[in-house]
Coordinates of C-alpha atoms in Angstrom, one line a residue:
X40 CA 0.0 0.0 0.0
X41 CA 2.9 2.8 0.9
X42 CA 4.8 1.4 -2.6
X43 CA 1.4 2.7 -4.3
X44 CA 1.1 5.2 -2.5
X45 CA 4.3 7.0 -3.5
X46 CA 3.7 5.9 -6.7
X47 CA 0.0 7.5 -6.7
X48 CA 1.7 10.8 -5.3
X49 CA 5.1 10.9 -7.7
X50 CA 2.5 10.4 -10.6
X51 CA 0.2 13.6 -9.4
X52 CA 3.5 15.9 -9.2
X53 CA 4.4 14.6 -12.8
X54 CA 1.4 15.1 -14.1
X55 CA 1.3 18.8 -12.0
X56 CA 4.7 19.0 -13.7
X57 CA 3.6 18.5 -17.6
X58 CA 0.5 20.5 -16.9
X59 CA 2.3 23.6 -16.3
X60 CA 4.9 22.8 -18.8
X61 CA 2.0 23.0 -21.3
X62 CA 0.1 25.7 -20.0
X63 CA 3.1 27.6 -20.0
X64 CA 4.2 27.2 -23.6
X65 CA 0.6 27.8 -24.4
X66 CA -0.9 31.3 -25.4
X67 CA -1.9 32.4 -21.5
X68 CA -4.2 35.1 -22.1
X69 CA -5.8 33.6 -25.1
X70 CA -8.5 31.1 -26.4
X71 CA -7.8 27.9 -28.5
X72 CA -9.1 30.5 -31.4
X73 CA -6.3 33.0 -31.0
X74 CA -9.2 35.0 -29.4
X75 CA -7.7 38.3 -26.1
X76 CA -9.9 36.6 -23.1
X77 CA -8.1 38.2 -20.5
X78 CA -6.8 41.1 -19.7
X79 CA -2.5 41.1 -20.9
X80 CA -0.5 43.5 -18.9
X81 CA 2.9 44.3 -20.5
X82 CA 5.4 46.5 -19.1
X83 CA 7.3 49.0 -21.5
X84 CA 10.5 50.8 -20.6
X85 CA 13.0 53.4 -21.8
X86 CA 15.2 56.1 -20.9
X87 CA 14.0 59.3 -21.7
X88 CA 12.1 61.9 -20.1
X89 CA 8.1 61.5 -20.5
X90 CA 8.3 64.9 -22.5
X91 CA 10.3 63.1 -25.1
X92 CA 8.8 62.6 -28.5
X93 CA 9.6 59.2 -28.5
X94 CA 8.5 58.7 -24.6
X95 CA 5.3 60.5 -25.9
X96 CA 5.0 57.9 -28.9
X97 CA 5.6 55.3 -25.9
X98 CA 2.3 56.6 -24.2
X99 CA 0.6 56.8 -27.9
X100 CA 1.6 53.0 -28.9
X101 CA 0.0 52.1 -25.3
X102 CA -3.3 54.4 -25.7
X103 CA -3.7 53.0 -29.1
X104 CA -2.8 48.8 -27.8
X105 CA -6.1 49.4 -25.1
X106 CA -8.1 51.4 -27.8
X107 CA -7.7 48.8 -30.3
X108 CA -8.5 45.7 -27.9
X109 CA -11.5 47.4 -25.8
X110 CA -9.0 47.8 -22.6
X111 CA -7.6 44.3 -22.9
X112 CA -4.4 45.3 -23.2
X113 CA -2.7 47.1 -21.1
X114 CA 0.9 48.9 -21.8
X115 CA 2.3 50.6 -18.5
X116 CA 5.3 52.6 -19.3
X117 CA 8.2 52.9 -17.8
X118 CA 10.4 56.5 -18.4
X119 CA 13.5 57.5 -17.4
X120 CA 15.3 54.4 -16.9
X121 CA 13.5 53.2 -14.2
X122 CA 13.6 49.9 -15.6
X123 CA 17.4 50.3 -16.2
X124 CA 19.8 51.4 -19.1
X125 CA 19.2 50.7 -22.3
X126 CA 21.6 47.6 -22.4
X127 CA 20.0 46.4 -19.2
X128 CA 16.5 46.5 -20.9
X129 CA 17.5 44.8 -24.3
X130 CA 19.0 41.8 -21.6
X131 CA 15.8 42.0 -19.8
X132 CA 13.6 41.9 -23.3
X133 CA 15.9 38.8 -23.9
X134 CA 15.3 36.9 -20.6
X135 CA 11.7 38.3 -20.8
X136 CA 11.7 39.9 -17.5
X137 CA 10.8 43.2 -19.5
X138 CA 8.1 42.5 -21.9
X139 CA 9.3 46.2 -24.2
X140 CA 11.3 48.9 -24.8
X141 CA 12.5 51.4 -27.0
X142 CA 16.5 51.4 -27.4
X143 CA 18.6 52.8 -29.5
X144 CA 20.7 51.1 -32.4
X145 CA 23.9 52.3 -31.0
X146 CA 23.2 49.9 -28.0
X147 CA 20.9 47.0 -30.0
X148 CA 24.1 47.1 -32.0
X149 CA 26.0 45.1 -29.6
X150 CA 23.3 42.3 -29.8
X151 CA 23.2 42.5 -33.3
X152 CA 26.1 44.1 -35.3
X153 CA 24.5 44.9 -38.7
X154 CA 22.3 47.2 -37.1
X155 CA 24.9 49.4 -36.3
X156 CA 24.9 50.0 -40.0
X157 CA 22.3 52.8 -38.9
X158 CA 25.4 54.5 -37.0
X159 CA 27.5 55.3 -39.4
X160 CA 27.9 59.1 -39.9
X161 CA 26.3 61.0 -41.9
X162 CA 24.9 58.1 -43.9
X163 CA 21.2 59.0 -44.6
X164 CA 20.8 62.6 -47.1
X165 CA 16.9 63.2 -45.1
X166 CA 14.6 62.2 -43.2
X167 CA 12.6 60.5 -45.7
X168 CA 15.7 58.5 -46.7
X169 CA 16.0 57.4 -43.1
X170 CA 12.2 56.0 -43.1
X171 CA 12.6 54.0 -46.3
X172 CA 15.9 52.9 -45.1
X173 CA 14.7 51.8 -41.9
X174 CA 11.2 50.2 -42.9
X175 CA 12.7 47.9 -45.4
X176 CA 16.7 46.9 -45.0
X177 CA 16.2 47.8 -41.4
X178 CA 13.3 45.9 -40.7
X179 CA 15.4 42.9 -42.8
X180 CA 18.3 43.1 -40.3
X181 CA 15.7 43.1 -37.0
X182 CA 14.5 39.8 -38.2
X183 CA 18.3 38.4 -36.9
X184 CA 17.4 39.6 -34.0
X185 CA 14.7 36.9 -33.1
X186 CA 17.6 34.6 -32.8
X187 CA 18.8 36.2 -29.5
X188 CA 14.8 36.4 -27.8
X189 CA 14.0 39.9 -29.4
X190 CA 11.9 40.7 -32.0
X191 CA 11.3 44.1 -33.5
X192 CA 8.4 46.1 -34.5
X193 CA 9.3 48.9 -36.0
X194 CA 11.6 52.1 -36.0
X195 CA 10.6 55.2 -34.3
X196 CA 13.1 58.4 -33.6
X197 CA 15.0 59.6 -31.6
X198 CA 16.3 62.5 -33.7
X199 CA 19.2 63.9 -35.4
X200 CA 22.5 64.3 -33.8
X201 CA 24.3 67.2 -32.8
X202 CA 27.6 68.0 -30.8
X203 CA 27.6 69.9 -28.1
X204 CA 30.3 71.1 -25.3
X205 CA 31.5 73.4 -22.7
X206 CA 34.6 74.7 -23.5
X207 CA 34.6 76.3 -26.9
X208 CA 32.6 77.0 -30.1
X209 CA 32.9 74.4 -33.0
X210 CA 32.9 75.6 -36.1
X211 CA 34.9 72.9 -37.8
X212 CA 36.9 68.8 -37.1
X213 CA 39.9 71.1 -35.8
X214 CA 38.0 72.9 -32.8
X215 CA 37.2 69.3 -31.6
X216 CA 40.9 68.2 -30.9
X217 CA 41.1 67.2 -27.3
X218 CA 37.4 67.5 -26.2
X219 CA 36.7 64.8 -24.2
X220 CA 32.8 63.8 -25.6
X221 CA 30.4 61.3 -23.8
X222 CA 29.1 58.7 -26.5
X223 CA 27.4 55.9 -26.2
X224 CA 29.3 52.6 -25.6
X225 CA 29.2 51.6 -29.4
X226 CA 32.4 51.2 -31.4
X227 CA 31.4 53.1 -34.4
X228 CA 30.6 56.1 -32.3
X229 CA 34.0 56.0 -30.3
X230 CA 35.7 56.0 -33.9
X231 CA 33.9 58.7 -34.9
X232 CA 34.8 61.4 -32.9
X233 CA 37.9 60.3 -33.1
X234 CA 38.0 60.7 -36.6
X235 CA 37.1 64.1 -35.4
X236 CA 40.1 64.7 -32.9
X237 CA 37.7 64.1 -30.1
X238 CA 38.3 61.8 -27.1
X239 CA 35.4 59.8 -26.8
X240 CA 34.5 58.7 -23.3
X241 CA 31.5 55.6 -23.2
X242 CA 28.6 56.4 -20.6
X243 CA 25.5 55.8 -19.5
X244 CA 22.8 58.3 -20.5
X245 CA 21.5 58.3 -16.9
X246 CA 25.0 59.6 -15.5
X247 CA 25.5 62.5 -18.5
X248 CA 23.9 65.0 -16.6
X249 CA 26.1 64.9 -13.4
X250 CA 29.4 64.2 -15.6
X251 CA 29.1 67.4 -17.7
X252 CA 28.2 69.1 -14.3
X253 CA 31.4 68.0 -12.6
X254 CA 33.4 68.3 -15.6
X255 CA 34.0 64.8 -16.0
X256 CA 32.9 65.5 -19.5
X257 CA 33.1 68.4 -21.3
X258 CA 30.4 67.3 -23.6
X259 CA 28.2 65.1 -25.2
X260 CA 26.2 64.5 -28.8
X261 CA 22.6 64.0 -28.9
X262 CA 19.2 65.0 -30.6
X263 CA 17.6 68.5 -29.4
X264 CA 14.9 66.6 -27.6
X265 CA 17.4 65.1 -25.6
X266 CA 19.3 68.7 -25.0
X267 CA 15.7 70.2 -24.0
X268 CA 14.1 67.9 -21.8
X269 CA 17.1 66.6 -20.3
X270 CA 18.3 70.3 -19.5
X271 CA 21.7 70.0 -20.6
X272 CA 21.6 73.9 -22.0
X273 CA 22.4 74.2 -18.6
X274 CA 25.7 72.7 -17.7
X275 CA 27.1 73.2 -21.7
X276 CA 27.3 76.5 -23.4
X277 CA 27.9 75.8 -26.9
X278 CA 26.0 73.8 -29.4
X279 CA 27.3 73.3 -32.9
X280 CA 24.6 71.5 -35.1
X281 CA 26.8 69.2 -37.2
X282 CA 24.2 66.2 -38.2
X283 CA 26.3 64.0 -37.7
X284 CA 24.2 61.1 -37.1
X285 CA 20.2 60.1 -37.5
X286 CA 19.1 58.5 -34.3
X287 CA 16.3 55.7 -34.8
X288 CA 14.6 54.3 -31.8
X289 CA 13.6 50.8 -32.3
X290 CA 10.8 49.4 -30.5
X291 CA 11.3 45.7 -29.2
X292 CA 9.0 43.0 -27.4
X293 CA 10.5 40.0 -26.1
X294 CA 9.9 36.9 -28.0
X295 CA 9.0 35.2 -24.6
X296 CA 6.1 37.6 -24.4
X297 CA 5.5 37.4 -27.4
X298 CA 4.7 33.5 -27.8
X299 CA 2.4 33.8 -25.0
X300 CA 0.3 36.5 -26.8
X301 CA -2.9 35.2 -28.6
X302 CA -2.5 35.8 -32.4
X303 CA -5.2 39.2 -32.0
X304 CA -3.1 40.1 -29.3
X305 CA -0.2 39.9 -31.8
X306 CA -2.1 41.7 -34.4
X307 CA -2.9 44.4 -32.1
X308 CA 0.6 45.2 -31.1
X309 CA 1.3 45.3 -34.4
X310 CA -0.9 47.7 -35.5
X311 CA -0.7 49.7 -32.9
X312 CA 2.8 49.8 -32.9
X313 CA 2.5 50.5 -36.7
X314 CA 0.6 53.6 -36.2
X315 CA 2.6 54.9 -33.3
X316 CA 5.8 54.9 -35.2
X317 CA 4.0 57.1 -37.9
X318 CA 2.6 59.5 -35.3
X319 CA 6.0 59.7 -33.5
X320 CA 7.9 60.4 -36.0
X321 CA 5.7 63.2 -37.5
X322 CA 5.9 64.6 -33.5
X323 CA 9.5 64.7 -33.7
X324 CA 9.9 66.3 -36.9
X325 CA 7.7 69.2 -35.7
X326 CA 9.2 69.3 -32.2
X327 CA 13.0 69.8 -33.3
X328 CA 13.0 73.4 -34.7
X329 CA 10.8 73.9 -31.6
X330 CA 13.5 72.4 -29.4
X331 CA 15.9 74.8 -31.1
X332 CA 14.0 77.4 -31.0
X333 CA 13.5 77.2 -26.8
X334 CA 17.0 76.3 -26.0
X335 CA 18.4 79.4 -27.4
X336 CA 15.6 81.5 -26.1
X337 CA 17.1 80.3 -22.5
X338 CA 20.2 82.6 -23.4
X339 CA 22.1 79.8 -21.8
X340 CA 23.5 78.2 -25.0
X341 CA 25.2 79.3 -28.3
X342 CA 23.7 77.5 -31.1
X343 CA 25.8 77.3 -34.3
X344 CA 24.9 76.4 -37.6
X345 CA 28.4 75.0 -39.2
X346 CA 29.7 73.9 -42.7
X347 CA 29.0 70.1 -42.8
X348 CA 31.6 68.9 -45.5
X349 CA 34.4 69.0 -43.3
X350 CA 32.8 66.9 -40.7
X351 CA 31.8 64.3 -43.8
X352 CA 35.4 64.5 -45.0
X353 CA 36.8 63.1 -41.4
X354 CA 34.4 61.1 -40.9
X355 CA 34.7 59.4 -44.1
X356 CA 37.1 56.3 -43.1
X357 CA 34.7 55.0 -40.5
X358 CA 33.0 53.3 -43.3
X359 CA 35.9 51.2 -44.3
X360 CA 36.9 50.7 -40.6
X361 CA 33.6 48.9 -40.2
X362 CA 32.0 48.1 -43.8
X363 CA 32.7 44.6 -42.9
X364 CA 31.1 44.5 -39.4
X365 CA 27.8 45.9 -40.5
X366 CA 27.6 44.4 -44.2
X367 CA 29.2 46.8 -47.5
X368 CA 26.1 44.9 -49.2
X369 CA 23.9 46.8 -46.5
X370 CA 25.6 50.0 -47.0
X371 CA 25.0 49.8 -50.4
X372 CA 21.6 49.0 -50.2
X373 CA 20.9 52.0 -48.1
X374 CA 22.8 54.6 -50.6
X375 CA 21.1 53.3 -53.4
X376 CA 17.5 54.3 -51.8
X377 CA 15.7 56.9 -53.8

């Protein structure tokens, strides 16, 4: 009688064992149909201030996800990094303890190198060149992606990238010598200013602030949304607007979330996510002259307009440095984009 009873009990916790196995693997939140029959929470972060244009295409993509499924789903964003960096959110979309996020290629980059084709300076001649680059070969090279637990959605913006410091106006490559710049930890943005005679130094976006305050830094290169809301104006006095970069902002879901979504949950997203990017990116283009136009009303920063060609002339050998890390056939593709 106690042989069958162990037997009777080590068969329940197998069977407990294969039940949640299944259930597990199966869409939770979902009929056999592919049908939304409860409610699916998912938790979206980033790093930006929630006056960002893309933080604000964050809260659209969520208001649209709830609007399209009658509440069902739910999209609670997470600003600021309070989720963590951006390299400690794409680990978390792999492991799928973060369900989203919006990151930026210089960082995605490290998970998958061809997407730091999008990096490389001065490589798009618009804006509209930049959206047909990234909806199609950019939307190709995301697909890697699903390899490593990430897949991606879609492309909003972060902006268009500008240098600036507090120690000296730049006007050209030669007023950069020495300047120590924050970049991103990326390898194709440490090269590139020190094409420029920069000295690049790799941080974390949450710790810029502080840096240039203490004069760790003397400065830093990012989009004018970042300079507004972020406030750096206030610890940097000069801004020289070289475009030296586009800054996309692609928006991820972990694939371990995403198996467990019920196929009209899937569709959802995807619309949704579809429609966000559109509106975002319209948002930004507006916002940017507006961002100009308030950070030099603060009096606080010098913003220079600058001859571009001398920046594209050296910057130029970045592209052989790492045409074969990102793909020459990529490059190519991109350039030949009407």
């Amino acid at each position: 009688m106690k042989i069958f009873a162990r037997l009777s009990i080590t068969a329940l916790l197998l069977f407990g064992l294969v039940f949640s196995l299944t259930a597990e693997g199966n869409q939770e939140s979902g009929s056999a149909s592919g049908e939304i029959t409860e409610e699916i929470v998912i938790k979206l972060g980033h790093i930006a201030d929630p006056s960002h244009p893309y933080a604000k295409g964050a809260e659209e993509f969520a208001r649209l996800a709830s609007e399209k499924s009658g509440g069902m789903i739910q999209v609670k964003v997470f600003p600021s990094s309070q989720l963590g960096g951006q390299k400690e959110l794409i680990e978390g979309i792999t492991y799928g303890s973060i369900d989203m996020a919006l990151v930026g290629t210089a960082v995605l980059g490290q998970f998958q190198p061809q997407i730091s084709l999008f990096d490389l300076p001065f490589l798009f001649r618009d804006r509209d060149h930049a959206y047909k680059s990234l909806d199609t070969v950019g939307m190709e090279l995301g697909e890697e992606l699903e390899k490593n637990g990430i897949k991606l959605l879609g492309y909003m913006e972060n902006g268009i990238r500008h240098l600036t410091n507090d120690r000296r106006e730049v006007t050209s490559p030669a007023d950069m010598k020495g300047l120590k710049i924050r970049v991103m930890t990326n390898k194709i943005y440490i090269a590139m200013m020190k094409s420029l005679g920069a000295s690049p130094t790799p941080m974390a976006f949450g710790e810029l602030y502080s840096a240039m305050q203490q004069g760790v830094v003397d400065g830093q290169e990012n989009p004018s949304a970042h300079i507004w809301t972020s406030r750096f104006f206030e610890v940097q006095q000069y801004a020289s607007k070289t475009a030296h970069a586009y800054a996309p902002e692609p928006v991820l879901i972990s694939m371990v979330t995403w198996k467990k979504l019920p196929a009209q949950a899937q569709d959802i997203i995807i619309e949704s996510a579809k429609e966000a990017i559109s509106w975002q990116r319209q948002l930004s283009t507006d916002q940017d002259n507006e961002f100009w136009d308030k950070i030099i009303a603060t009096g606080k920063m010098k913003v220079t307009e600058v001859d571009r060609q001398p920046f594209v002339d050296a910057t130029s050998p970045v592209y052989a440095e790492f045409a074969e890390m990102v793909g020459q056939a990529n490059i190519d593709a991109v350039q030949a984009i009407k």
